[in-house]
Every structure is written in C-alpha cells, then in structure tokens.
PDB file of C-alpha atoms in Angstrom:
ATOM      1  CA  MET A   1     -26.774  41.179  42.635  1.00  0.00           C
ATOM      2  CA  ASP A   2     -27.057  43.207  39.442  1.00  0.00           C
ATOM      3  CA  ARG A   3     -23.786  41.777  38.233  1.00  0.00           C
ATOM      4  CA  LYS A   4     -25.083  38.211  38.740  1.00  0.00           C
ATOM      5  CA  GLN A   5     -28.252  39.004  36.829  1.00  0.00           C
ATOM      6  CA  ASN A   6     -26.213  40.476  33.952  1.00  0.00           C
ATOM      7  CA  LEU A   7     -24.011  37.382  33.823  1.00  0.00           C
ATOM      8  CA  ASN A   8     -27.029  35.059  33.809  1.00  0.00           C
ATOM      9  CA  ARG A   9     -28.620  37.135  31.071  1.00  0.00           C
ATOM     10  CA  ALA A  10     -25.414  36.966  29.028  1.00  0.00           C
ATOM     11  CA  GLU A  11     -25.280  33.176  29.416  1.00  0.00           C
ATOM     12  CA  THR A  12     -28.861  32.695  28.263  1.00  0.00           C
ATOM     13  CA  PHE A  13     -28.726  35.249  25.421  1.00  0.00           C
ATOM     14  CA  SER A  14     -28.094  33.941  21.908  1.00  0.00           C
ATOM     15  CA  PHE A  15     -27.714  35.724  18.593  1.00  0.00           C
ATOM     16  CA  VAL A  16     -29.301  32.715  16.860  1.00  0.00           C
ATOM     17  CA  ASN A  17     -33.031  33.120  16.453  1.00  0.00           C
ATOM     18  CA  PRO A  18     -34.634  29.704  17.259  1.00  0.00           C
ATOM     19  CA  TRP A  19     -37.636  30.472  15.049  1.00  0.00           C
ATOM     20  CA  ILE A  20     -35.415  30.928  11.970  1.00  0.00           C
ATOM     21  CA  ARG A  21     -33.292  27.932  12.889  1.00  0.00           C
ATOM     22  CA  TYR A  22     -36.151  25.477  13.371  1.00  0.00           C
ATOM     23  CA  PHE A  23     -38.192  26.842  10.483  1.00  0.00           C
ATOM     24  CA  LEU A  24     -35.226  26.248   8.162  1.00  0.00           C
ATOM     25  CA  PHE A  25     -34.802  22.785   9.671  1.00  0.00           C
ATOM     26  CA  PHE A  26     -38.440  21.734   9.114  1.00  0.00           C
ATOM     27  CA  PHE A  27     -38.461  23.440   5.704  1.00  0.00           C
ATOM     28  CA  SER A  28     -35.411  21.422   4.624  1.00  0.00           C
ATOM     29  CA  PHE A  29     -36.674  18.253   6.315  1.00  0.00           C
ATOM     30  CA  LEU A  30     -39.960  18.399   4.397  1.00  0.00           C
ATOM     31  CA  PHE A  31     -38.196  18.624   1.034  1.00  0.00           C
ATOM     32  CA  TRP A  32     -35.645  16.021   2.179  1.00  0.00           C
ATOM     33  CA  VAL A  33     -38.459  13.497   2.739  1.00  0.00           C
ATOM     34  CA  PHE A  34     -39.976  14.511  -0.601  1.00  0.00           C
ATOM     35  CA  SER A  35     -36.625  13.893  -2.333  1.00  0.00           C
ATOM     36  CA  LEU A  36     -36.452  10.385  -0.835  1.00  0.00           C
ATOM     37  CA  LEU A  37     -39.936   9.707  -2.189  1.00  0.00           C
ATOM     38  CA  ILE A  38     -38.898  10.878  -5.673  1.00  0.00           C
ATOM     39  CA  VAL A  39     -35.778   8.657  -5.619  1.00  0.00           C
ATOM     40  CA  ALA A  40     -37.827   5.672  -4.415  1.00  0.00           C
ATOM     41  CA  ILE A  41     -40.367   6.119  -7.229  1.00  0.00           C
ATOM     42  CA  GLY A  42     -37.576   6.505  -9.806  1.00  0.00           C
ATOM     43  CA  VAL A  43     -35.680   3.423  -8.577  1.00  0.00           C
ATOM     44  CA  TYR A  44     -38.881   1.362  -8.464  1.00  0.00           C
ATOM     45  CA  ALA A  45     -39.792   2.404 -12.020  1.00  0.00           C
ATOM     46  CA  LYS A  46     -36.266   1.598 -13.251  1.00  0.00           C
ATOM     47  CA  VAL A  47     -36.190  -1.808 -11.553  1.00  0.00           C
ATOM     48  CA  GLN A  48     -39.568  -2.708 -13.065  1.00  0.00           C
ATOM     49  CA  LYS A  49     -38.071  -2.167 -16.527  1.00  0.00           C
ATOM     50  CA  ALA A  50     -35.589  -5.021 -16.197  1.00  0.00           C
ATOM     51  CA  THR A  51     -35.778  -5.740 -19.940  1.00  0.00           C
ATOM     52  CA  ASP A  52     -34.928  -2.153 -20.907  1.00  0.00           C
ATOM     53  CA  ALA A  53     -31.594  -2.336 -22.736  1.00  0.00           C
ATOM     54  CA  VAL A  54     -31.851   0.746 -24.928  1.00  0.00           C
ATOM     55  CA  ARG A  55     -28.960   3.036 -23.977  1.00  0.00           C
ATOM     56  CA  ASP A  56     -30.101   5.865 -26.218  1.00  0.00           C
ATOM     57  CA  THR A  57     -33.157   6.434 -24.017  1.00  0.00           C
ATOM     58  CA  PHE A  58     -31.109   6.872 -20.835  1.00  0.00           C
ATOM     59  CA  LEU A  59     -31.170  10.687 -20.814  1.00  0.00           C
ATOM     60  CA  ILE A  60     -34.887  10.872 -21.654  1.00  0.00           C
ATOM     61  CA  ASP A  61     -35.952   8.017 -19.378  1.00  0.00           C
ATOM     62  CA  PRO A  62     -38.511   9.454 -16.888  1.00  0.00           C
ATOM     63  CA  ALA A  63     -37.252   7.039 -14.203  1.00  0.00           C
ATOM     64  CA  VAL A  64     -33.647   8.258 -14.585  1.00  0.00           C
ATOM     65  CA  ILE A  65     -34.781  11.904 -14.550  1.00  0.00           C
ATOM     66  CA  LEU A  66     -36.686  11.272 -11.291  1.00  0.00           C
ATOM     67  CA  ILE A  67     -33.634   9.611  -9.709  1.00  0.00           C
ATOM     68  CA  VAL A  68     -31.272  12.445 -10.727  1.00  0.00           C
ATOM     69  CA  VAL A  69     -33.659  15.183  -9.513  1.00  0.00           C
ATOM     70  CA  GLY A  70     -34.274  13.271  -6.272  1.00  0.00           C
ATOM     71  CA  VAL A  71     -30.553  12.772  -5.561  1.00  0.00           C
ATOM     72  CA  VAL A  72     -29.774  16.467  -6.167  1.00  0.00           C
ATOM     73  CA  MET A  73     -32.683  17.481  -3.902  1.00  0.00           C
ATOM     74  CA  PHE A  74     -31.538  14.986  -1.248  1.00  0.00           C
ATOM     75  CA  PHE A  75     -28.003  16.416  -1.151  1.00  0.00           C
ATOM     76  CA  ILE A  76     -29.141  20.044  -0.979  1.00  0.00           C
ATOM     77  CA  THR A  77     -31.889  19.540   1.625  1.00  0.00           C
ATOM     78  CA  PHE A  78     -29.666  17.256   3.736  1.00  0.00           C
ATOM     79  CA  CYS A  79     -27.118  20.073   4.037  1.00  0.00           C
ATOM     80  CA  GLY A  80     -29.862  22.526   5.013  1.00  0.00           C
ATOM     81  CA  CYS A  81     -31.493  20.134   7.467  1.00  0.00           C
ATOM     82  CA  ILE A  82     -28.340  19.098   9.359  1.00  0.00           C
ATOM     83  CA  GLY A  83     -26.741  22.531   8.983  1.00  0.00           C
ATOM     84  CA  ALA A  84     -29.705  24.247  10.678  1.00  0.00           C
ATOM     85  CA  LEU A  85     -30.027  21.584  13.388  1.00  0.00           C
ATOM     86  CA  ARG A  86     -26.316  21.549  14.288  1.00  0.00           C
ATOM     87  CA  GLU A  87     -25.684  25.233  13.461  1.00  0.00           C
ATOM     88  CA  ASN A  88     -22.960  24.106  11.064  1.00  0.00           C
ATOM     89  CA  ILE A  89     -21.787  27.049   8.946  1.00  0.00           C
ATOM     90  CA  ARG A  90     -20.109  24.881   6.286  1.00  0.00           C
ATOM     91  CA  LEU A  91     -23.231  22.838   5.647  1.00  0.00           C
ATOM     92  CA  LEU A  92     -25.396  25.960   5.614  1.00  0.00           C
ATOM     93  CA  LYS A  93     -23.054  27.638   3.128  1.00  0.00           C
ATOM     94  CA  THR A  94     -23.140  24.511   0.947  1.00  0.00           C
ATOM     95  CA  PHE A  95     -26.948  24.535   1.148  1.00  0.00           C
ATOM     96  CA  SER A  96     -27.161  28.243   0.282  1.00  0.00           C
ATOM     97  CA  PHE A  97     -24.632  27.997  -2.577  1.00  0.00           C
ATOM     98  CA  SER A  98     -26.263  24.895  -4.092  1.00  0.00           C
ATOM     99  CA  LEU A  99     -29.752  26.391  -3.882  1.00  0.00           C
ATOM    100  CA  THR A 100     -28.514  29.647  -5.427  1.00  0.00           C
ATOM    101  CA  LEU A 101     -26.838  27.710  -8.242  1.00  0.00           C
ATOM    102  CA  VAL A 102     -30.033  25.743  -8.969  1.00  0.00           C
ATOM    103  CA  PHE A 103     -32.145  28.916  -8.892  1.00  0.00           C
ATOM    104  CA  LEU A 104     -29.808  30.835 -11.220  1.00  0.00           C
ATOM    105  CA  THR A 105     -29.657  27.853 -13.602  1.00  0.00           C
ATOM    106  CA  GLN A 106     -33.462  27.724 -13.771  1.00  0.00           C
ATOM    107  CA  LEU A 107     -33.598  31.492 -14.274  1.00  0.00           C
ATOM    108  CA  ALA A 108     -30.984  31.344 -17.057  1.00  0.00           C
ATOM    109  CA  ILE A 109     -32.889  28.535 -18.832  1.00  0.00           C
ATOM    110  CA  ALA A 110     -36.148  30.518 -18.611  1.00  0.00           C
ATOM    111  CA  VAL A 111     -34.542  33.726 -19.952  1.00  0.00           C
ATOM    112  CA  LEU A 112     -32.681  31.938 -22.751  1.00  0.00           C
ATOM    113  CA  GLY A 113     -35.821  29.986 -23.610  1.00  0.00           C
ATOM    114  CA  PHE A 114     -37.753  33.251 -23.924  1.00  0.00           C
ATOM    115  CA  PHE A 115     -35.186  35.158 -25.996  1.00  0.00           C
ATOM    116  CA  TYR A 116     -34.098  32.175 -28.106  1.00  0.00           C
ATOM    117  CA  SER A 117     -37.479  30.550 -28.638  1.00  0.00           C
ATOM    118  CA  ASP A 118     -36.588  29.035 -32.030  1.00  0.00           C
ATOM    119  CA  GLN A 119     -33.462  27.349 -30.676  1.00  0.00           C
ATOM    120  CA  THR A 120     -35.410  26.159 -27.629  1.00  0.00           C
ATOM    121  CA  ARG A 121     -38.082  24.694 -29.891  1.00  0.00           C
ATOM    122  CA  ASP A 122     -35.412  22.867 -31.920  1.00  0.00           C
ATOM    123  CA  ALA A 123     -33.807  21.483 -28.753  1.00  0.00           C
ATOM    124  CA  LEU A 124     -37.152  20.257 -27.427  1.00  0.00           C
ATOM    125  CA  GLY A 125     -37.895  18.864 -30.884  1.00  0.00           C
ATOM    126  CA  LYS A 126     -34.786  16.670 -30.685  1.00  0.00           C
ATOM    127  CA  PHE A 127     -35.899  15.437 -27.275  1.00  0.00           C
ATOM    128  CA  VAL A 128     -39.400  14.593 -28.548  1.00  0.00           C
ATOM    129  CA  LYS A 129     -37.961  12.937 -31.672  1.00  0.00           C
ATOM    130  CA  LYS A 130     -35.951  10.585 -29.467  1.00  0.00           C
ATOM    131  CA  ALA A 131     -39.074   9.880 -27.438  1.00  0.00           C
ATOM    132  CA  ILE A 132     -41.006   9.049 -30.634  1.00  0.00           C
ATOM    133  CA  VAL A 133     -38.191   6.856 -31.999  1.00  0.00           C
ATOM    134  CA  HIS A 134     -38.088   4.824 -28.756  1.00  0.00           C
ATOM    135  CA  TYR A 135     -41.833   4.931 -28.076  1.00  0.00           C
ATOM    136  CA  ARG A 136     -42.142   1.128 -28.061  1.00  0.00           C
ATOM    137  CA  ASP A 137     -38.833   0.537 -26.255  1.00  0.00           C
ATOM    138  CA  ASP A 138     -39.637   2.233 -22.939  1.00  0.00           C
ATOM    139  CA  LEU A 139     -43.006   1.854 -21.212  1.00  0.00           C
ATOM    140  CA  ASP A 140     -42.572   5.012 -19.089  1.00  0.00           C
ATOM    141  CA  LEU A 141     -41.660   7.015 -22.174  1.00  0.00           C
ATOM    142  CA  GLN A 142     -44.667   5.577 -23.980  1.00  0.00           C
ATOM    143  CA  ASN A 143     -47.011   6.531 -21.130  1.00  0.00           C
ATOM    144  CA  LEU A 144     -45.501  10.027 -20.987  1.00  0.00           C
ATOM    145  CA  MET A 145     -45.978  10.605 -24.722  1.00  0.00           C
ATOM    146  CA  ASP A 146     -49.547   9.290 -24.567  1.00  0.00           C
ATOM    147  CA  TYR A 147     -50.332  11.563 -21.616  1.00  0.00           C
ATOM    148  CA  ILE A 148     -48.927  14.656 -23.385  1.00  0.00           C
ATOM    149  CA  GLN A 149     -50.817  13.936 -26.608  1.00  0.00           C
ATOM    150  CA  LYS A 150     -54.086  13.331 -24.767  1.00  0.00           C
ATOM    151  CA  GLU A 151     -53.794  16.432 -22.564  1.00  0.00           C
ATOM    152  CA  PHE A 152     -52.686  18.820 -25.307  1.00  0.00           C
ATOM    153  CA  LYS A 153     -54.856  17.140 -27.968  1.00  0.00           C
ATOM    154  CA  CYS A 154     -51.953  16.875 -30.383  1.00  0.00           C
ATOM    155  CA  CYS A 155     -50.029  14.292 -32.388  1.00  0.00           C
ATOM    156  CA  GLY A 156     -46.267  14.230 -32.957  1.00  0.00           C
ATOM    157  CA  TRP A 157     -44.027  17.272 -32.610  1.00  0.00           C
ATOM    158  CA  ASN A 158     -44.729  19.188 -35.834  1.00  0.00           C
ATOM    159  CA  ASN A 159     -47.717  17.094 -37.000  1.00  0.00           C
ATOM    160  CA  TYR A 160     -49.008  13.519 -37.075  1.00  0.00           C
ATOM    161  CA  THR A 161     -46.579  12.396 -39.821  1.00  0.00           C
ATOM    162  CA  ASP A 162     -43.702  12.708 -37.308  1.00  0.00           C
ATOM    163  CA  TRP A 163     -44.648   9.220 -36.113  1.00  0.00           C
ATOM    164  CA  SER A 164     -42.943   7.926 -39.239  1.00  0.00           C
ATOM    165  CA  TRP A 165     -39.707   8.418 -37.239  1.00  0.00           C
ATOM    166  CA  ASN A 166     -40.703   5.351 -35.251  1.00  0.00           C
ATOM    167  CA  LEU A 167     -39.627   1.941 -36.558  1.00  0.00           C
ATOM    168  CA  TYR A 168     -43.086   0.436 -36.097  1.00  0.00           C
ATOM    169  CA  PHE A 169     -45.108   3.393 -37.433  1.00  0.00           C
ATOM    170  CA  ASN A 170     -42.739   4.181 -40.308  1.00  0.00           C
ATOM    171  CA  CYS A 171     -44.762   4.793 -43.471  1.00  0.00           C
ATOM    172  CA  THR A 172     -42.379   3.377 -46.071  1.00  0.00           C
ATOM    173  CA  ASP A 173     -43.258   0.414 -48.295  1.00  0.00           C
ATOM    174  CA  GLU A 174     -40.323  -1.581 -46.877  1.00  0.00           C
ATOM    175  CA  ASN A 175     -41.765  -1.534 -43.346  1.00  0.00           C
ATOM    176  CA  PRO A 176     -43.262  -4.999 -42.563  1.00  0.00           C
ATOM    177  CA  SER A 177     -44.874  -3.833 -39.293  1.00  0.00           C
ATOM    178  CA  SER A 178     -48.629  -4.253 -38.875  1.00  0.00           C
ATOM    179  CA  GLU A 179     -48.617  -0.675 -37.505  1.00  0.00           C
ATOM    180  CA  ARG A 180     -47.132   0.794 -40.685  1.00  0.00           C
ATOM    181  CA  CYS A 181     -48.438   4.336 -41.372  1.00  0.00           C
ATOM    182  CA  ALA A 182     -50.320   4.345 -38.045  1.00  0.00           C
ATOM    183  CA  VAL A 183     -50.203   6.752 -35.079  1.00  0.00           C
ATOM    184  CA  PRO A 184     -50.691   5.901 -31.385  1.00  0.00           C
ATOM    185  CA  TYR A 185     -54.240   5.730 -30.049  1.00  0.00           C
ATOM    186  CA  SER A 186     -53.502   8.806 -27.895  1.00  0.00           C
ATOM    187  CA  CYS A 187     -53.692  10.892 -31.084  1.00  0.00           C
ATOM    188  CA  CYS A 188     -57.290   9.853 -31.701  1.00  0.00           C
ATOM    189  CA  THR A 189     -60.261  12.062 -30.931  1.00  0.00           C
ATOM    190  CA  PRO A 190     -62.573  10.460 -28.343  1.00  0.00           C
ATOM    191  CA  VAL A 191     -65.771   8.870 -29.584  1.00  0.00           C
ATOM    192  CA  SER A 192     -68.861   9.673 -27.515  1.00  0.00           C
ATOM    193  CA  GLY A 193     -70.328   6.635 -25.789  1.00  0.00           C
ATOM    194  CA  GLU A 194     -67.186   4.562 -26.318  1.00  0.00           C
ATOM    195  CA  THR A 195     -66.557   2.357 -23.244  1.00  0.00           C
ATOM    196  CA  VAL A 196     -63.538   0.418 -24.541  1.00  0.00           C
ATOM    197  CA  ILE A 197     -60.553   2.306 -25.988  1.00  0.00           C
ATOM    198  CA  ASN A 198     -59.939   1.465 -29.640  1.00  0.00           C
ATOM    199  CA  THR A 199     -56.150   1.149 -29.760  1.00  0.00           C
ATOM    200  CA  MET A 200     -56.297   0.639 -33.549  1.00  0.00           C
ATOM    201  CA  CYS A 201     -58.052   3.945 -34.252  1.00  0.00           C
ATOM    202  CA  GLY A 202     -54.867   5.484 -35.675  1.00  0.00           C
ATOM    203  CA  PHE A 203     -54.094   2.759 -38.219  1.00  0.00           C
ATOM    204  CA  GLY A 204     -53.340   4.051 -41.722  1.00  0.00           C
ATOM    205  CA  ILE A 205     -53.716   7.706 -40.677  1.00  0.00           C
ATOM    206  CA  GLN A 206     -50.365   8.800 -42.137  1.00  0.00           C
ATOM    207  CA  THR A 207     -51.577   7.961 -45.632  1.00  0.00           C
ATOM    208  CA  GLN A 208     -54.381  10.517 -45.265  1.00  0.00           C
ATOM    209  CA  ASN A 209     -54.109  14.246 -45.855  1.00  0.00           C
ATOM    210  CA  PHE A 210     -54.614  16.798 -43.081  1.00  0.00           C
ATOM    211  CA  LEU A 211     -58.352  17.302 -43.655  1.00  0.00           C
ATOM    212  CA  GLU A 212     -59.075  13.576 -43.761  1.00  0.00           C
ATOM    213  CA  ALA A 213     -56.935  12.862 -40.704  1.00  0.00           C
ATOM    214  CA  ASN A 214     -58.678  15.670 -38.803  1.00  0.00           C
ATOM    215  CA  LYS A 215     -61.883  13.598 -38.786  1.00  0.00           C
ATOM    216  CA  SER A 216     -60.413  10.904 -36.532  1.00  0.00           C
ATOM    217  CA  ILE A 217     -57.269  12.296 -34.829  1.00  0.00           C
ATOM    218  CA  TYR A 218     -55.688  15.517 -33.565  1.00  0.00           C
ATOM    219  CA  PRO A 219     -53.432  16.281 -36.556  1.00  0.00           C
ATOM    220  CA  VAL A 220     -51.727  19.381 -35.085  1.00  0.00           C
ATOM    221  CA  GLY A 221     -48.270  18.900 -33.556  1.00  0.00           C
ATOM    222  CA  CYS A 222     -47.612  19.255 -29.822  1.00  0.00           C
ATOM    223  CA  ALA A 223     -45.160  22.139 -30.394  1.00  0.00           C
ATOM    224  CA  ASP A 224     -47.900  24.482 -31.645  1.00  0.00           C
ATOM    225  CA  LYS A 225     -50.417  23.223 -29.102  1.00  0.00           C
ATOM    226  CA  ALA A 226     -47.939  23.827 -26.243  1.00  0.00           C
ATOM    227  CA  VAL A 227     -47.396  27.442 -27.375  1.00  0.00           C
ATOM    228  CA  ILE A 228     -51.169  27.993 -27.587  1.00  0.00           C
ATOM    229  CA  TRP A 229     -51.655  26.459 -24.123  1.00  0.00           C
ATOM    230  CA  ILE A 230     -48.959  28.672 -22.543  1.00  0.00           C
ATOM    231  CA  GLU A 231     -50.366  31.820 -24.157  1.00  0.00           C
ATOM    232  CA  SER A 232     -53.869  31.019 -22.916  1.00  0.00           C
ATOM    233  CA  HIS A 233     -52.702  30.071 -19.385  1.00  0.00           C
ATOM    234  CA  LEU A 234     -50.163  32.806 -18.637  1.00  0.00           C
ATOM    235  CA  LEU A 235     -51.537  33.347 -15.132  1.00  0.00           C
ATOM    236  CA  LEU A 236     -51.186  29.659 -14.283  1.00  0.00           C
ATOM    237  CA  VAL A 237     -47.676  29.497 -15.771  1.00  0.00           C
ATOM    238  CA  GLY A 238     -46.688  32.580 -13.752  1.00  0.00           C
ATOM    239  CA  ALA A 239     -48.153  31.083 -10.566  1.00  0.00           C
ATOM    240  CA  LEU A 240     -46.249  27.821 -11.122  1.00  0.00           C
ATOM    241  CA  ALA A 241     -43.001  29.711 -11.762  1.00  0.00           C
ATOM    242  CA  LEU A 242     -43.554  31.783  -8.612  1.00  0.00           C
ATOM    243  CA  GLY A 243     -44.410  28.665  -6.614  1.00  0.00           C
ATOM    244  CA  LEU A 244     -41.158  27.087  -7.760  1.00  0.00           C
ATOM    245  CA  ALA A 245     -39.026  30.174  -7.114  1.00  0.00           C
ATOM    246  CA  LEU A 246     -40.366  31.282  -3.696  1.00  0.00           C
ATOM    247  CA  PRO A 247     -39.265  28.196  -1.677  1.00  0.00           C
ATOM    248  CA  GLN A 248     -35.785  28.452  -3.188  1.00  0.00           C
ATOM    249  CA  ILE A 249     -35.491  32.185  -2.433  1.00  0.00           C
ATOM    250  CA  ALA A 250     -36.829  31.596   1.098  1.00  0.00           C
ATOM    251  CA  GLY A 251     -34.241  28.856   1.677  1.00  0.00           C
ATOM    252  CA  ILE A 252     -31.394  31.071   0.430  1.00  0.00           C
ATOM    253  CA  VAL A 253     -32.463  34.087   2.538  1.00  0.00           C
ATOM    254  CA  LEU A 254     -33.088  32.076   5.729  1.00  0.00           C
ATOM    255  CA  SER A 255     -29.788  30.206   5.458  1.00  0.00           C
ATOM    256  CA  GLN A 256     -27.871  33.469   4.963  1.00  0.00           C
ATOM    257  CA  ILE A 257     -29.595  35.038   7.989  1.00  0.00           C
ATOM    258  CA  LEU A 258     -28.787  31.966  10.098  1.00  0.00           C
ATOM    259  CA  ILE A 259     -25.151  31.947   8.941  1.00  0.00           C
ATOM    260  CA  SER A 260     -24.831  35.619   9.920  1.00  0.00           C
ATOM    261  CA  GLN A 261     -26.367  34.954  13.353  1.00  0.00           C
ATOM    262  CA  ILE A 262     -24.090  31.970  14.024  1.00  0.00           C
ATOM    263  CA  GLN A 263     -21.027  34.037  13.072  1.00  0.00           C
ATOM    264  CA  ASP A 264     -22.169  36.814  15.471  1.00  0.00           C
ATOM    265  CA  GLU A 265     -22.575  34.168  18.175  1.00  0.00           C
ATOM    266  CA  ILE A 266     -19.035  32.877  17.614  1.00  0.00           C
ATOM    267  CA  ILE A 267     -17.593  36.403  17.695  1.00  0.00           C
ATOM    268  CA  SER A 268     -19.424  37.204  20.958  1.00  0.00           C
ATOM    269  CA  VAL A 269     -17.984  34.088  22.605  1.00  0.00           C
ATOM    270  CA  LEU A 270     -14.460  34.933  21.466  1.00  0.00           C
TER     271      LEU A 270
END
C-alpha cells in the first residue's frame, strides 16, 4: 500500500513550478500582444505615407523605428511565450539570451552616454540635423519635431538658426521659398487668448538677434533644454529606467529558473 502511494506521488510530482511557468507565459504573452500593436501602428503609418520617397529619412523615420522595435519584441516574446507553454528549453534559452543581449546593449548605451556625453551630444545632433533637413519631407518626422520643440520649449538643436539647414527655411538670399529665414510654428511662444494657431508666427525670425527673437519664440536649442530637463527630473528619469529594466531582468531570471527546473525534470525521468 505504501509502495503504491509512493509511486502515485512520484508520478504526480514535477520539478517544474506551474506558477513560474504560467507567470512567464502570461508575462511574455502580454508583451507579445503589445509588440503586434506596435508593428501594426508602424505599418499603418508607413502605408499612409505612400508618397514618401526620401531614402535618407529611412533610419530616422518614426514608422520604421516602430516596425523594427515591434519585430524584435515579437521575436523575443514569442520565444518566451511558446517556450514557457511547451516547456521548450531551446526557445527559453533563445528568449533568455535575446533579452540579456537587449538589456546589456541598453546598459552599455546608457554608460557610454554618461561617460562620453560630448560624443553622445554630437551623435544626437547629427540625428536631429537630418530630422530638420527632412522636416517637410516626412509628416511623422515633422510631427515629432514639433512635439519635441513644444514640450521642451526649444527651437533647433543648438539654437533657432539651425533651421537654416532646411531647404525651405534656409536664410540665404538665393532661397526663393516663402518660408525663407523662418522657423516652424512649434518654436513660437503661445499667445494668451489665441484660439487659432498662427502657423506664420516664425516668419523672418532668423534675421533677428537672440534678444529680439526671444520676444516671439523659444530661441534656446533643444540640446541645452534636454540637459536642463533631465537634471531637474532625475527621479522621473531613474523611475523610467528602472521601469524599463525590471521587466527585462524578471524575464531573464524567470526563464533561467524554468530552464533549470525543466532540466531537473528530464534528469529525474532518465
């Protein structure tokens, strides 16, 4: 009788903790659905820009960035989702390795960005310069630049004269554009009581000096304003960094625990 009970207990016993297994499954499934949503938004935004033929904006196109991020997330979370559900060690190892690689890459970028701040600023400056150059060529890029300038209350990368990089806003005498020497309306300071946005508020601003321009726009560049914002919101930046890191660390730890338990289960059967 005791022997039968021991055999039944052995048959029902499993090294794999169902709580860890299903938590990892639902954790991965949630981000898997989220990745599909990101890809769908990116594809929709790209399809809507059927007239976009500017190849130089490909790497800074918000739609393309969304698609790439979504596809990478889809691959990683798919491995975690199916690996946990089917107790597949190969998929779980792929999930753990990929997540570790992404986490270490993010960590390396953060550390290098901190210790090499000047080089990081120059690299971001090149990115923003491309965005300014192609401001009128890509609607998503235009909306992104306008949003950044409105939120940070800034204009250009170094200052408002950076908009001369753009073909339409270029402030040379040879430029026939009606927007010559202008800046986008997102650089303008809001006027109290204004119900309709004056999109021509930045016309001719580049011909003015800093003090004159300060009366109608935000003349300071977004680079300086971003540094000021980070320094004054260190707690928020830390919370965002922690919020980004914790799910990745949790996924790595849980997948490693599950892999170990599955291997113990296989050994016990053999």
